[in-house]
PDB file of C-alpha atoms in Angstrom:
ATOM      1  CA  UNK A   1    -107.917 -11.212 249.683  1.00  0.00           C
ATOM      2  CA  UNK A   2    -104.544  -9.272 250.435  1.00  0.00           C
ATOM      3  CA  UNK A   3    -104.243  -5.749 251.687  1.00  0.00           C
ATOM      4  CA  UNK A   4    -101.779  -3.009 250.732  1.00  0.00           C
ATOM      5  CA  UNK A   5     -99.531  -2.161 253.813  1.00  0.00           C
ATOM      6  CA  UNK A   6     -96.255  -1.181 254.780  1.00  0.00           C
ATOM      7  CA  UNK A   7     -94.380  -3.701 257.100  1.00  0.00           C
ATOM      8  CA  UNK A   8     -91.709  -2.768 259.719  1.00  0.00           C
ATOM      9  CA  UNK A   9     -89.345  -5.336 261.377  1.00  0.00           C
ATOM     10  CA  UNK A  10     -86.920  -3.826 264.181  1.00  0.00           C
ATOM     11  CA  UNK A  11     -84.314  -5.944 265.863  1.00  0.00           C
ATOM     12  CA  UNK A  12     -81.949  -5.281 268.579  1.00  0.00           C
ATOM     13  CA  UNK A  13     -78.365  -5.903 267.863  1.00  0.00           C
ATOM     14  CA  UNK A  14     -76.003  -7.325 270.341  1.00  0.00           C
ATOM     15  CA  UNK A  15     -78.330  -8.611 272.690  1.00  0.00           C
ATOM     16  CA  UNK A  16     -76.620 -11.961 273.388  1.00  0.00           C
ATOM     17  CA  UNK A  17     -73.757 -10.233 274.740  1.00  0.00           C
ATOM     18  CA  UNK A  18     -76.171  -8.205 276.921  1.00  0.00           C
ATOM     19  CA  UNK A  19     -77.770 -11.305 278.404  1.00  0.00           C
ATOM     20  CA  UNK A  20     -74.079 -12.541 279.022  1.00  0.00           C
ATOM     21  CA  UNK A  21     -73.287  -9.406 281.002  1.00  0.00           C
ATOM     22  CA  UNK A  22     -76.675  -8.844 282.929  1.00  0.00           C
ATOM     23  CA  UNK A  23     -77.918 -12.437 283.264  1.00  0.00           C
ATOM     24  CA  UNK A  24     -81.209 -13.594 282.151  1.00  0.00           C
ATOM     25  CA  UNK A  25     -83.619 -11.830 284.390  1.00  0.00           C
ATOM     26  CA  UNK A  26     -82.271  -8.360 284.101  1.00  0.00           C
ATOM     27  CA  UNK A  27     -81.490  -8.677 280.448  1.00  0.00           C
ATOM     28  CA  UNK A  28     -84.914  -9.942 279.708  1.00  0.00           C
ATOM     29  CA  UNK A  29     -86.380  -7.116 281.762  1.00  0.00           C
ATOM     30  CA  UNK A  30     -84.204  -4.458 279.793  1.00  0.00           C
ATOM     31  CA  UNK A  31     -85.161  -6.096 276.166  1.00  0.00           C
ATOM     32  CA  UNK A  32     -88.755  -6.149 277.165  1.00  0.00           C
ATOM     33  CA  UNK A  33     -88.875  -2.473 278.100  1.00  0.00           C
ATOM     34  CA  UNK A  34     -87.320  -1.483 274.952  1.00  0.00           C
ATOM     35  CA  UNK A  35     -89.795  -3.560 272.741  1.00  0.00           C
ATOM     36  CA  UNK A  36     -92.736  -2.102 274.725  1.00  0.00           C
ATOM     37  CA  UNK A  37     -91.375   1.358 274.171  1.00  0.00           C
ATOM     38  CA  UNK A  38     -91.043   0.644 270.082  1.00  0.00           C
ATOM     39  CA  UNK A  39     -94.481  -0.853 270.203  1.00  0.00           C
ATOM     40  CA  UNK A  40     -95.975   2.300 271.619  1.00  0.00           C
ATOM     41  CA  UNK A  41     -94.054   4.562 269.197  1.00  0.00           C
ATOM     42  CA  UNK A  42     -95.547   2.332 266.344  1.00  0.00           C
ATOM     43  CA  UNK A  43     -98.978   2.817 267.590  1.00  0.00           C
ATOM     44  CA  UNK A  44     -98.679   6.528 268.131  1.00  0.00           C
ATOM     45  CA  UNK A  45     -97.536   7.054 264.823  1.00  0.00           C
ATOM     46  CA  UNK A  46    -100.643   4.953 263.393  1.00  0.00           C
ATOM     47  CA  UNK A  47     -99.389   1.565 263.150  1.00  0.00           C
ATOM     48  CA  UNK A  48    -100.477  -1.846 264.360  1.00  0.00           C
ATOM     49  CA  UNK A  49     -98.321  -4.062 266.543  1.00  0.00           C
ATOM     50  CA  UNK A  50     -98.750  -7.651 264.960  1.00  0.00           C
ATOM     51  CA  UNK A  51     -96.362  -9.381 267.367  1.00  0.00           C
ATOM     52  CA  UNK A  52     -93.056  -9.038 269.374  1.00  0.00           C
ATOM     53  CA  UNK A  53     -90.365 -11.514 268.518  1.00  0.00           C
ATOM     54  CA  UNK A  54     -87.914 -11.981 271.370  1.00  0.00           C
ATOM     55  CA  UNK A  55     -85.967  -8.834 270.903  1.00  0.00           C
ATOM     56  CA  UNK A  56     -87.668  -7.323 267.986  1.00  0.00           C
ATOM     57  CA  UNK A  57     -91.087  -5.971 266.735  1.00  0.00           C
ATOM     58  CA  UNK A  58     -93.171  -6.556 263.709  1.00  0.00           C
ATOM     59  CA  UNK A  59     -95.651  -3.816 262.723  1.00  0.00           C
ATOM     60  CA  UNK A  60     -97.849  -2.737 259.987  1.00  0.00           C
ATOM     61  CA  UNK A  61     -98.721   0.748 258.944  1.00  0.00           C
ATOM     62  CA  UNK A  62    -101.332   2.080 256.556  1.00  0.00           C
ATOM     63  CA  UNK A  63     -98.812   3.986 254.290  1.00  0.00           C
ATOM     64  CA  UNK A  64     -94.965   4.490 253.652  1.00  0.00           C
ATOM     65  CA  UNK A  65     -94.981   8.004 255.317  1.00  0.00           C
ATOM     66  CA  UNK A  66     -96.263   7.042 258.649  1.00  0.00           C
ATOM     67  CA  UNK A  67     -93.914   3.869 258.594  1.00  0.00           C
ATOM     68  CA  UNK A  68     -90.810   6.221 258.027  1.00  0.00           C
ATOM     69  CA  UNK A  69     -92.204   8.772 260.720  1.00  0.00           C
ATOM     70  CA  UNK A  70     -92.080   6.016 263.223  1.00  0.00           C
ATOM     71  CA  UNK A  71     -89.072   4.397 262.383  1.00  0.00           C
ATOM     72  CA  UNK A  72     -86.870   7.496 262.412  1.00  0.00           C
ATOM     73  CA  UNK A  73     -88.529   8.514 265.724  1.00  0.00           C
ATOM     74  CA  UNK A  74     -87.454   4.890 267.154  1.00  0.00           C
ATOM     75  CA  UNK A  75     -84.156   5.113 265.728  1.00  0.00           C
ATOM     76  CA  UNK A  76     -83.622   8.775 267.281  1.00  0.00           C
ATOM     77  CA  UNK A  77     -85.286   7.909 270.736  1.00  0.00           C
ATOM     78  CA  UNK A  78     -83.271   4.752 270.905  1.00  0.00           C
ATOM     79  CA  UNK A  79     -80.007   5.914 270.033  1.00  0.00           C
ATOM     80  CA  UNK A  80     -80.352   8.957 272.429  1.00  0.00           C
ATOM     81  CA  UNK A  81     -80.792   6.691 275.199  1.00  0.00           C
ATOM     82  CA  UNK A  82     -77.814   4.300 274.142  1.00  0.00           C
ATOM     83  CA  UNK A  83     -75.432   7.323 274.478  1.00  0.00           C
ATOM     84  CA  UNK A  84     -76.120   6.963 278.574  1.00  0.00           C
ATOM     85  CA  UNK A  85     -75.081   3.558 278.784  1.00  0.00           C
ATOM     86  CA  UNK A  86     -71.650   1.644 279.181  1.00  0.00           C
ATOM     87  CA  UNK A  87     -70.763   0.420 275.430  1.00  0.00           C
ATOM     88  CA  UNK A  88     -70.962  -3.031 276.511  1.00  0.00           C
ATOM     89  CA  UNK A  89     -74.668  -2.670 277.446  1.00  0.00           C
ATOM     90  CA  UNK A  90     -75.711  -1.018 274.154  1.00  0.00           C
ATOM     91  CA  UNK A  91     -78.031  -2.952 271.793  1.00  0.00           C
ATOM     92  CA  UNK A  92     -78.253  -0.640 268.542  1.00  0.00           C
ATOM     93  CA  UNK A  93     -81.543  -0.909 266.445  1.00  0.00           C
ATOM     94  CA  UNK A  94     -81.670  -1.937 262.855  1.00  0.00           C
ATOM     95  CA  UNK A  95     -84.936  -1.767 260.993  1.00  0.00           C
ATOM     96  CA  UNK A  96     -86.394  -3.144 257.845  1.00  0.00           C
ATOM     97  CA  UNK A  97     -89.406  -1.457 255.835  1.00  0.00           C
ATOM     98  CA  UNK A  98     -91.222  -2.680 253.061  1.00  0.00           C
ATOM     99  CA  UNK A  99     -94.408  -2.064 251.298  1.00  0.00           C
ATOM    100  CA  UNK A 100     -96.499  -4.519 249.521  1.00  0.00           C
ATOM    101  CA  UNK A 101     -99.509  -6.816 249.600  1.00  0.00           C
ATOM    102  CA  UNK A 102     -99.975  -9.033 252.529  1.00  0.00           C
ATOM    103  CA  UNK A 103    -102.269 -11.699 253.814  1.00  0.00           C
ATOM    104  CA  UNK A 104    -103.933 -11.426 257.292  1.00  0.00           C
ATOM    105  CA  UNK A 105    -104.359 -14.533 258.840  1.00  0.00           C
ATOM    106  CA  UNK A 106    -105.573 -15.040 262.817  1.00  0.00           C
ATOM    107  CA  UNK A 107    -104.172 -11.418 263.308  1.00  0.00           C
ATOM    108  CA  UNK A 108    -100.756 -12.262 261.884  1.00  0.00           C
ATOM    109  CA  UNK A 109     -99.509 -11.104 258.512  1.00  0.00           C
ATOM    110  CA  UNK A 110     -97.766 -12.899 255.497  1.00  0.00           C
ATOM    111  CA  UNK A 111     -96.509 -11.986 252.046  1.00  0.00           C
ATOM    112  CA  UNK A 112     -93.791 -10.656 250.145  1.00  0.00           C
ATOM    113  CA  UNK A 113     -93.587  -7.510 251.816  1.00  0.00           C
ATOM    114  CA  UNK A 114     -93.194  -9.400 255.210  1.00  0.00           C
ATOM    115  CA  UNK A 115     -90.492 -11.431 253.917  1.00  0.00           C
ATOM    116  CA  UNK A 116     -88.537  -8.153 252.286  1.00  0.00           C
ATOM    117  CA  UNK A 117     -88.930  -6.133 255.389  1.00  0.00           C
ATOM    118  CA  UNK A 118     -87.572  -9.012 257.340  1.00  0.00           C
ATOM    119  CA  UNK A 119     -84.459  -9.695 254.874  1.00  0.00           C
ATOM    120  CA  UNK A 120     -83.698  -6.040 254.951  1.00  0.00           C
ATOM    121  CA  UNK A 121     -83.768  -5.876 258.983  1.00  0.00           C
ATOM    122  CA  UNK A 122     -81.158  -8.819 258.810  1.00  0.00           C
ATOM    123  CA  UNK A 123     -79.194  -7.167 256.171  1.00  0.00           C
ATOM    124  CA  UNK A 124     -78.605  -3.708 257.659  1.00  0.00           C
ATOM    125  CA  UNK A 125     -76.186  -3.026 260.110  1.00  0.00           C
ATOM    126  CA  UNK A 126     -76.522  -1.410 263.646  1.00  0.00           C
ATOM    127  CA  UNK A 127     -78.466   2.050 263.709  1.00  0.00           C
ATOM    128  CA  UNK A 128     -79.563   1.828 260.021  1.00  0.00           C
ATOM    129  CA  UNK A 129     -82.968   1.850 258.354  1.00  0.00           C
ATOM    130  CA  UNK A 130     -83.328  -0.086 255.028  1.00  0.00           C
ATOM    131  CA  UNK A 131     -86.619   0.079 252.820  1.00  0.00           C
ATOM    132  CA  UNK A 132     -87.522  -1.026 249.528  1.00  0.00           C
ATOM    133  CA  UNK A 133     -88.461   1.662 246.963  1.00  0.00           C
ATOM    134  CA  UNK A 134     -92.306   0.892 247.294  1.00  0.00           C
ATOM    135  CA  UNK A 135     -92.402   2.165 250.811  1.00  0.00           C
ATOM    136  CA  UNK A 136     -90.767   5.432 249.544  1.00  0.00           C
ATOM    137  CA  UNK A 137     -93.175   6.233 246.533  1.00  0.00           C
ATOM    138  CA  UNK A 138     -95.367   8.722 248.539  1.00  0.00           C
ATOM    139  CA  UNK A 139     -92.914   9.479 251.479  1.00  0.00           C
ATOM    140  CA  UNK A 140     -91.346  12.731 251.673  1.00  0.00           C
ATOM    141  CA  UNK A 141     -87.915  13.720 252.957  1.00  0.00           C
ATOM    142  CA  UNK A 142     -87.953  16.127 255.851  1.00  0.00           C
ATOM    143  CA  UNK A 143     -85.445  18.245 257.797  1.00  0.00           C
ATOM    144  CA  UNK A 144     -82.538  15.633 259.114  1.00  0.00           C
ATOM    145  CA  UNK A 145     -84.111  12.604 257.190  1.00  0.00           C
ATOM    146  CA  UNK A 146     -82.945  11.785 253.733  1.00  0.00           C
ATOM    147  CA  UNK A 147     -83.501   8.590 251.308  1.00  0.00           C
ATOM    148  CA  UNK A 148     -80.218   7.195 249.745  1.00  0.00           C
ATOM    149  CA  UNK A 149     -80.354   4.488 247.156  1.00  0.00           C
ATOM    150  CA  UNK A 150     -78.149   1.547 247.615  1.00  0.00           C
ATOM    151  CA  UNK A 151     -79.196  -0.279 244.733  1.00  0.00           C
ATOM    152  CA  UNK A 152     -80.803  -3.553 243.588  1.00  0.00           C
ATOM    153  CA  UNK A 153     -80.364  -6.260 246.371  1.00  0.00           C
ATOM    154  CA  UNK A 154     -81.337 -10.090 245.921  1.00  0.00           C
ATOM    155  CA  UNK A 155     -83.765 -10.995 248.564  1.00  0.00           C
ATOM    156  CA  UNK A 156     -84.090 -14.704 249.320  1.00  0.00           C
ATOM    157  CA  UNK A 157     -87.294 -16.303 248.270  1.00  0.00           C
ATOM    158  CA  UNK A 158     -87.809 -13.415 245.267  1.00  0.00           C
ATOM    159  CA  UNK A 159     -87.040 -14.241 241.629  1.00  0.00           C
ATOM    160  CA  UNK A 160     -86.360 -10.285 241.096  1.00  0.00           C
ATOM    161  CA  UNK A 161     -84.055  -8.254 243.052  1.00  0.00           C
ATOM    162  CA  UNK A 162     -85.611  -5.098 244.863  1.00  0.00           C
ATOM    163  CA  UNK A 163     -84.199  -1.514 244.988  1.00  0.00           C
ATOM    164  CA  UNK A 164     -83.081  -0.602 248.286  1.00  0.00           C
ATOM    165  CA  UNK A 165     -82.840   2.863 250.101  1.00  0.00           C
ATOM    166  CA  UNK A 166     -81.186   3.574 253.272  1.00  0.00           C
ATOM    167  CA  UNK A 167     -83.155   6.061 255.346  1.00  0.00           C
ATOM    168  CA  UNK A 168     -80.729   8.616 256.884  1.00  0.00           C
ATOM    169  CA  UNK A 169     -82.226   9.765 260.283  1.00  0.00           C
ATOM    170  CA  UNK A 170     -79.422  11.527 261.928  1.00  0.00           C
ATOM    171  CA  UNK A 171     -80.174  14.733 263.549  1.00  0.00           C
ATOM    172  CA  UNK A 172     -77.380  15.800 265.797  1.00  0.00           C
ATOM    173  CA  UNK A 173     -76.289  12.197 266.527  1.00  0.00           C
ATOM    174  CA  UNK A 174     -72.713  10.958 267.057  1.00  0.00           C
ATOM    175  CA  UNK A 175     -70.800  10.569 263.952  1.00  0.00           C
ATOM    176  CA  UNK A 176     -69.620   7.314 264.962  1.00  0.00           C
ATOM    177  CA  UNK A 177     -73.295   5.834 264.678  1.00  0.00           C
ATOM    178  CA  UNK A 178     -73.543   6.634 260.958  1.00  0.00           C
ATOM    179  CA  UNK A 179     -73.029   4.502 257.948  1.00  0.00           C
ATOM    180  CA  UNK A 180     -73.025   6.714 254.934  1.00  0.00           C
ATOM    181  CA  UNK A 181     -73.513   5.420 251.192  1.00  0.00           C
ATOM    182  CA  UNK A 182     -71.093   5.402 248.239  1.00  0.00           C
ATOM    183  CA  UNK A 183     -72.190   6.508 244.922  1.00  0.00           C
ATOM    184  CA  UNK A 184     -73.626   3.933 242.719  1.00  0.00           C
ATOM    185  CA  UNK A 185     -71.744   2.729 239.714  1.00  0.00           C
ATOM    186  CA  UNK A 186     -73.866   2.200 236.541  1.00  0.00           C
ATOM    187  CA  UNK A 187     -74.205  -1.517 236.676  1.00  0.00           C
ATOM    188  CA  UNK A 188     -75.962  -1.296 239.946  1.00  0.00           C
ATOM    189  CA  UNK A 189     -78.299   1.514 239.003  1.00  0.00           C
ATOM    190  CA  UNK A 190     -79.223  -0.546 235.800  1.00  0.00           C
ATOM    191  CA  UNK A 191     -79.951  -3.699 238.152  1.00  0.00           C
ATOM    192  CA  UNK A 192     -77.244  -5.880 236.573  1.00  0.00           C
ATOM    193  CA  UNK A 193     -75.924  -7.028 239.902  1.00  0.00           C
ATOM    194  CA  UNK A 194     -76.683  -7.008 243.545  1.00  0.00           C
ATOM    195  CA  UNK A 195     -75.648  -3.981 245.198  1.00  0.00           C
ATOM    196  CA  UNK A 196     -74.053  -5.967 248.076  1.00  0.00           C
ATOM    197  CA  UNK A 197     -71.832  -8.072 245.723  1.00  0.00           C
ATOM    198  CA  UNK A 198     -70.679 -11.516 245.764  1.00  0.00           C
ATOM    199  CA  UNK A 199     -66.868 -10.623 245.821  1.00  0.00           C
ATOM    200  CA  UNK A 200     -64.619  -8.197 247.777  1.00  0.00           C
ATOM    201  CA  UNK A 201     -61.349  -6.792 246.639  1.00  0.00           C
ATOM    202  CA  UNK A 202     -58.816  -5.428 248.849  1.00  0.00           C
ATOM    203  CA  UNK A 203     -55.833  -3.151 247.975  1.00  0.00           C
ATOM    204  CA  UNK A 204     -52.871  -1.868 250.203  1.00  0.00           C
ATOM    205  CA  UNK A 205     -49.522  -0.838 249.237  1.00  0.00           C
ATOM    206  CA  UNK A 206     -49.588  -2.491 245.920  1.00  0.00           C
ATOM    207  CA  UNK A 207     -50.896  -5.624 246.962  1.00  0.00           C
ATOM    208  CA  UNK A 208     -54.598  -6.587 245.755  1.00  0.00           C
ATOM    209  CA  UNK A 209     -56.445  -9.769 246.724  1.00  0.00           C
ATOM    210  CA  UNK A 210     -59.860 -10.694 245.973  1.00  0.00           C
ATOM    211  CA  UNK A 211     -61.983 -12.763 248.051  1.00  0.00           C
ATOM    212  CA  UNK A 212     -65.216 -14.795 247.185  1.00  0.00           C
ATOM    213  CA  UNK A 213     -68.254 -15.026 249.337  1.00  0.00           C
ATOM    214  CA  UNK A 214     -67.434 -18.782 250.188  1.00  0.00           C
ATOM    215  CA  UNK A 215     -63.842 -17.761 250.980  1.00  0.00           C
ATOM    216  CA  UNK A 216     -65.167 -15.584 253.916  1.00  0.00           C
ATOM    217  CA  UNK A 217     -64.392 -15.191 256.845  1.00  0.00           C
ATOM    218  CA  UNK A 218     -60.850 -13.513 256.236  1.00  0.00           C
ATOM    219  CA  UNK A 219     -58.738 -11.733 258.824  1.00  0.00           C
ATOM    220  CA  UNK A 220     -56.950  -8.457 257.993  1.00  0.00           C
ATOM    221  CA  UNK A 221     -54.168  -7.746 260.320  1.00  0.00           C
ATOM    222  CA  UNK A 222     -50.319  -7.380 261.017  1.00  0.00           C
ATOM    223  CA  UNK A 223     -49.416 -11.023 261.336  1.00  0.00           C
ATOM    224  CA  UNK A 224     -47.942 -12.793 258.549  1.00  0.00           C
ATOM    225  CA  UNK A 225     -50.569 -15.687 258.632  1.00  0.00           C
ATOM    226  CA  UNK A 226     -53.449 -13.071 258.214  1.00  0.00           C
ATOM    227  CA  UNK A 227     -55.443 -13.411 255.018  1.00  0.00           C
ATOM    228  CA  UNK A 228     -54.700  -9.820 254.080  1.00  0.00           C
ATOM    229  CA  UNK A 229     -51.658  -8.305 255.674  1.00  0.00           C
ATOM    230  CA  UNK A 230     -51.201  -4.590 256.599  1.00  0.00           C
ATOM    231  CA  UNK A 231     -47.824  -4.178 258.134  1.00  0.00           C
ATOM    232  CA  UNK A 232     -48.004  -1.034 260.178  1.00  0.00           C
ATOM    233  CA  UNK A 233     -47.422  -0.881 263.896  1.00  0.00           C
ATOM    234  CA  UNK A 234     -50.865   0.885 264.320  1.00  0.00           C
ATOM    235  CA  UNK A 235     -52.418  -2.062 262.983  1.00  0.00           C
ATOM    236  CA  UNK A 236     -53.387  -4.817 265.465  1.00  0.00           C
ATOM    237  CA  UNK A 237     -52.054  -8.232 264.956  1.00  0.00           C
ATOM    238  CA  UNK A 238     -55.672  -9.180 264.310  1.00  0.00           C
ATOM    239  CA  UNK A 239     -57.513  -6.078 263.524  1.00  0.00           C
ATOM    240  CA  UNK A 240     -60.593  -7.042 261.608  1.00  0.00           C
ATOM    241  CA  UNK A 241     -62.378  -9.543 259.708  1.00  0.00           C
ATOM    242  CA  UNK A 242     -64.583  -9.679 256.771  1.00  0.00           C
ATOM    243  CA  UNK A 243     -67.796 -12.073 257.070  1.00  0.00           C
ATOM    244  CA  UNK A 244     -70.392 -13.038 254.622  1.00  0.00           C
ATOM    245  CA  UNK A 245     -73.642 -12.725 256.290  1.00  0.00           C
ATOM    246  CA  UNK A 246     -77.024 -12.949 255.005  1.00  0.00           C
ATOM    247  CA  UNK A 247     -75.864 -12.089 251.408  1.00  0.00           C
ATOM    248  CA  UNK A 248     -73.640  -9.211 252.301  1.00  0.00           C
ATOM    249  CA  UNK A 249     -70.170  -8.359 253.263  1.00  0.00           C
ATOM    250  CA  UNK A 250     -69.669  -7.316 256.929  1.00  0.00           C
ATOM    251  CA  UNK A 251     -66.401  -5.542 258.102  1.00  0.00           C
ATOM    252  CA  UNK A 252     -65.878  -6.210 261.861  1.00  0.00           C
ATOM    253  CA  UNK A 253     -63.195  -4.494 264.014  1.00  0.00           C
ATOM    254  CA  UNK A 254     -61.532  -6.543 266.316  1.00  0.00           C
ATOM    255  CA  UNK A 255     -58.638  -4.003 267.187  1.00  0.00           C
ATOM    256  CA  UNK A 256     -57.333  -1.937 269.944  1.00  0.00           C
ATOM    257  CA  UNK A 257     -57.336   1.428 268.280  1.00  0.00           C
ATOM    258  CA  UNK A 258     -60.418   1.073 266.115  1.00  0.00           C
ATOM    259  CA  UNK A 259     -61.253   1.293 262.440  1.00  0.00           C
ATOM    260  CA  UNK A 260     -62.739   4.058 260.336  1.00  0.00           C
ATOM    261  CA  UNK A 261     -64.832   3.345 256.919  1.00  0.00           C
ATOM    262  CA  UNK A 262     -65.134   5.914 254.187  1.00  0.00           C
ATOM    263  CA  UNK A 263     -67.564   5.248 251.316  1.00  0.00           C
ATOM    264  CA  UNK A 264     -66.797   6.646 248.023  1.00  0.00           C
ATOM    265  CA  UNK A 265     -69.169   9.471 246.826  1.00  0.00           C
ATOM    266  CA  UNK A 266     -70.066  10.711 250.264  1.00  0.00           C
ATOM    267  CA  UNK A 267     -69.534  13.953 251.912  1.00  0.00           C
ATOM    268  CA  UNK A 268     -70.731  13.041 255.335  1.00  0.00           C
ATOM    269  CA  UNK A 269     -68.979  11.940 258.350  1.00  0.00           C
ATOM    270  CA  UNK A 270     -66.578   8.713 258.178  1.00  0.00           C
ATOM    271  CA  UNK A 271     -67.897   5.888 259.950  1.00  0.00           C
ATOM    272  CA  UNK A 272     -65.587   5.188 263.356  1.00  0.00           C
ATOM    273  CA  UNK A 273     -65.629   1.355 264.542  1.00  0.00           C
ATOM    274  CA  UNK A 274     -64.521   0.457 267.869  1.00  0.00           C
ATOM    275  CA  UNK A 275     -65.040  -3.211 268.494  1.00  0.00           C
ATOM    276  CA  UNK A 276     -68.170  -2.825 266.059  1.00  0.00           C
ATOM    277  CA  UNK A 277     -69.451  -3.865 262.770  1.00  0.00           C
ATOM    278  CA  UNK A 278     -70.552  -2.314 259.288  1.00  0.00           C
ATOM    279  CA  UNK A 279     -72.104  -3.535 256.105  1.00  0.00           C
ATOM    280  CA  UNK A 280     -69.877  -2.704 253.178  1.00  0.00           C
ATOM    281  CA  UNK A 281     -71.032  -1.780 249.935  1.00  0.00           C
ATOM    282  CA  UNK A 282     -69.815   0.027 246.671  1.00  0.00           C
ATOM    283  CA  UNK A 283     -66.153   1.298 246.950  1.00  0.00           C
ATOM    284  CA  UNK A 284     -64.467   2.906 249.681  1.00  0.00           C
ATOM    285  CA  UNK A 285     -61.562   2.958 252.097  1.00  0.00           C
ATOM    286  CA  UNK A 286     -60.724   1.590 255.555  1.00  0.00           C
ATOM    287  CA  UNK A 287     -58.235   3.505 257.836  1.00  0.00           C
ATOM    288  CA  UNK A 288     -56.739   0.857 260.272  1.00  0.00           C
ATOM    289  CA  UNK A 289     -55.589   2.095 263.698  1.00  0.00           C
ATOM    290  CA  UNK A 290     -56.094   5.885 263.130  1.00  0.00           C
ATOM    291  CA  UNK A 291     -58.611   8.413 261.478  1.00  0.00           C
ATOM    292  CA  UNK A 292     -58.361   9.635 258.000  1.00  0.00           C
ATOM    293  CA  UNK A 293     -57.222  12.845 259.484  1.00  0.00           C
ATOM    294  CA  UNK A 294     -53.796  11.175 259.928  1.00  0.00           C
ATOM    295  CA  UNK A 295     -52.116  11.274 256.371  1.00  0.00           C
ATOM    296  CA  UNK A 296     -49.737   8.279 257.095  1.00  0.00           C
ATOM    297  CA  UNK A 297     -52.624   5.924 258.341  1.00  0.00           C
ATOM    298  CA  UNK A 298     -52.504   2.558 256.493  1.00  0.00           C
ATOM    299  CA  UNK A 299     -55.480   2.795 254.308  1.00  0.00           C
ATOM    300  CA  UNK A 300     -56.950  -0.264 252.569  1.00  0.00           C
ATOM    301  CA  UNK A 301     -58.961   0.416 249.460  1.00  0.00           C
ATOM    302  CA  UNK A 302     -62.143  -1.892 249.046  1.00  0.00           C
ATOM    303  CA  UNK A 303     -64.602  -2.545 246.364  1.00  0.00           C
ATOM    304  CA  UNK A 304     -67.738  -4.863 246.702  1.00  0.00           C
ATOM    305  CA  UNK A 305     -67.922  -6.600 243.326  1.00  0.00           C
TER     306      UNK A 305
END
């Protein structure tokens, strides 16, 4: 017989590059230290660690509130530690949370909640926490923690999309760690389409291009043979690319001077990316080569359709 529980998946982003930089022995020691600390934090917050998965942890909690408390603490602790490391050695955390019925077999757990939590962990970006609506039914926002709806997202293996929230956990954390949400349009709220979209539309200087998911990846840059050309000296020859990854559009900065992302409908900090990436959703703008504070910065509008 199944049991109601809240499942948490954590994953370290960028571990492959760290293994290349440190070598297998030292990188393995580093990853093991991190996953051990995460497991301890789960237990301290009332959870049970089911297993570790290389650079990740699978845990179960009796309710959504204890799970949210744990993952917020995990993100804050881990991100604070990252600030003391060289950028090339940082492995930011991404976390998926889902409540539902699971089956316990030989100490392992199976079921829809496991699938959803794993999928949300795959879909969200570095430093993010995504949770299904069921995980937040009895959970409460607190100082420095808030729940922002992303909308309906299709999950592989499920007939119906699930409504997904991002857990805003930042509390005196550097603004370039944050990804802010855009306002949902009526179609997303009513569940008529996947919030992560199937197409992306880009507009700059009167030029509009629409790319379908199967056409990605595409490159944005200054060179003429880029898929989307932004002819400005602050833009690198190949400045960034858009990838279709696990059902979402991912903006990957590859530039010399960085990119800034601003989601429509937000009042928080813009997202700074320097050789980093961010999941795009809704609508917003991309500032290439300089921040939005520079009124002349080349700004590309995007819409996830």
